[in-house]
Phi, psi and omega in degrees: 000148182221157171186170168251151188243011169266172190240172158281169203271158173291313190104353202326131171114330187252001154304128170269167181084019180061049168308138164256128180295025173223023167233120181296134165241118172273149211175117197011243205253019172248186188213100163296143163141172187288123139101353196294319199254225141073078172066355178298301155335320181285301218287003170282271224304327170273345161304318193289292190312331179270338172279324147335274168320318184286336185281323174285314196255029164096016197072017183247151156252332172104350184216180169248185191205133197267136155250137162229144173227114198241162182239051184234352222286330202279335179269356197073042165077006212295337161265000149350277190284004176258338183295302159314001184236324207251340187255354182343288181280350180270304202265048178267125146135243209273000185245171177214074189283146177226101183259062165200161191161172199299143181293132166235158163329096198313013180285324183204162154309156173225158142194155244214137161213166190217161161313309198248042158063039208217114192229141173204125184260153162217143195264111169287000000 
């Protein structure tokens, strides 16, 4: 599974209602602050989804499972491909979840699939 855990510069000064970003806020049922969304949300849903499975098959998952969580992604990745080149045979296999990807219209689900086996959900 891949996804990025890193944030963007805080901003100070540019939040409206003068949030400060670097304090979590709740305001009815969202949460402010640097760094709260933006792939965190996938990376619940698929811990939460793999702990399912694991609850469903007896404390087993039955297969194994791979994370790469890169802090690079808000710069464009940049050791991305030497880290994933070097690492070739530890991350080898049949599967690929890319729980990141381009912002779309919160209206409906997507999902996205490739030839090669390469699968990415984005979660509404």
């Amino acid at each position: 599974m891949y996804g990025h855990g890193d944030v963007v510069d805080g901003m100070v000064g540019e939040w409206r209602d003068n949030l400060d970003p670097w304090r979590t806020t709740r305001i009815d049922n969202r949460v402010y602050g640097r760094g709260t969304a933006d792939n965190k949300g996938q990376h619940s849903i698929n811990l939460s989804a793999l702990a399912a499975v694991r609850e469903t098959r007896g404390g087993r998952l039955g297969f194994n499972a791979k994370f790469i969580i890169e802090t690079g992604e808000e710069i464009g990745s940049p050791d991305l491909r030497q880290v994933c080149e070097s690492l070739r045979d530890e991350l080898k296999a049949d599967l690929f979840l890319a729980s990141d990807g381009p912002g779309l219209p919160r209206t409906a689900p997507r999902y996205f699939s490739a030839a090669a086996a390469a699968y990415g959900f984005i979660s509404m």
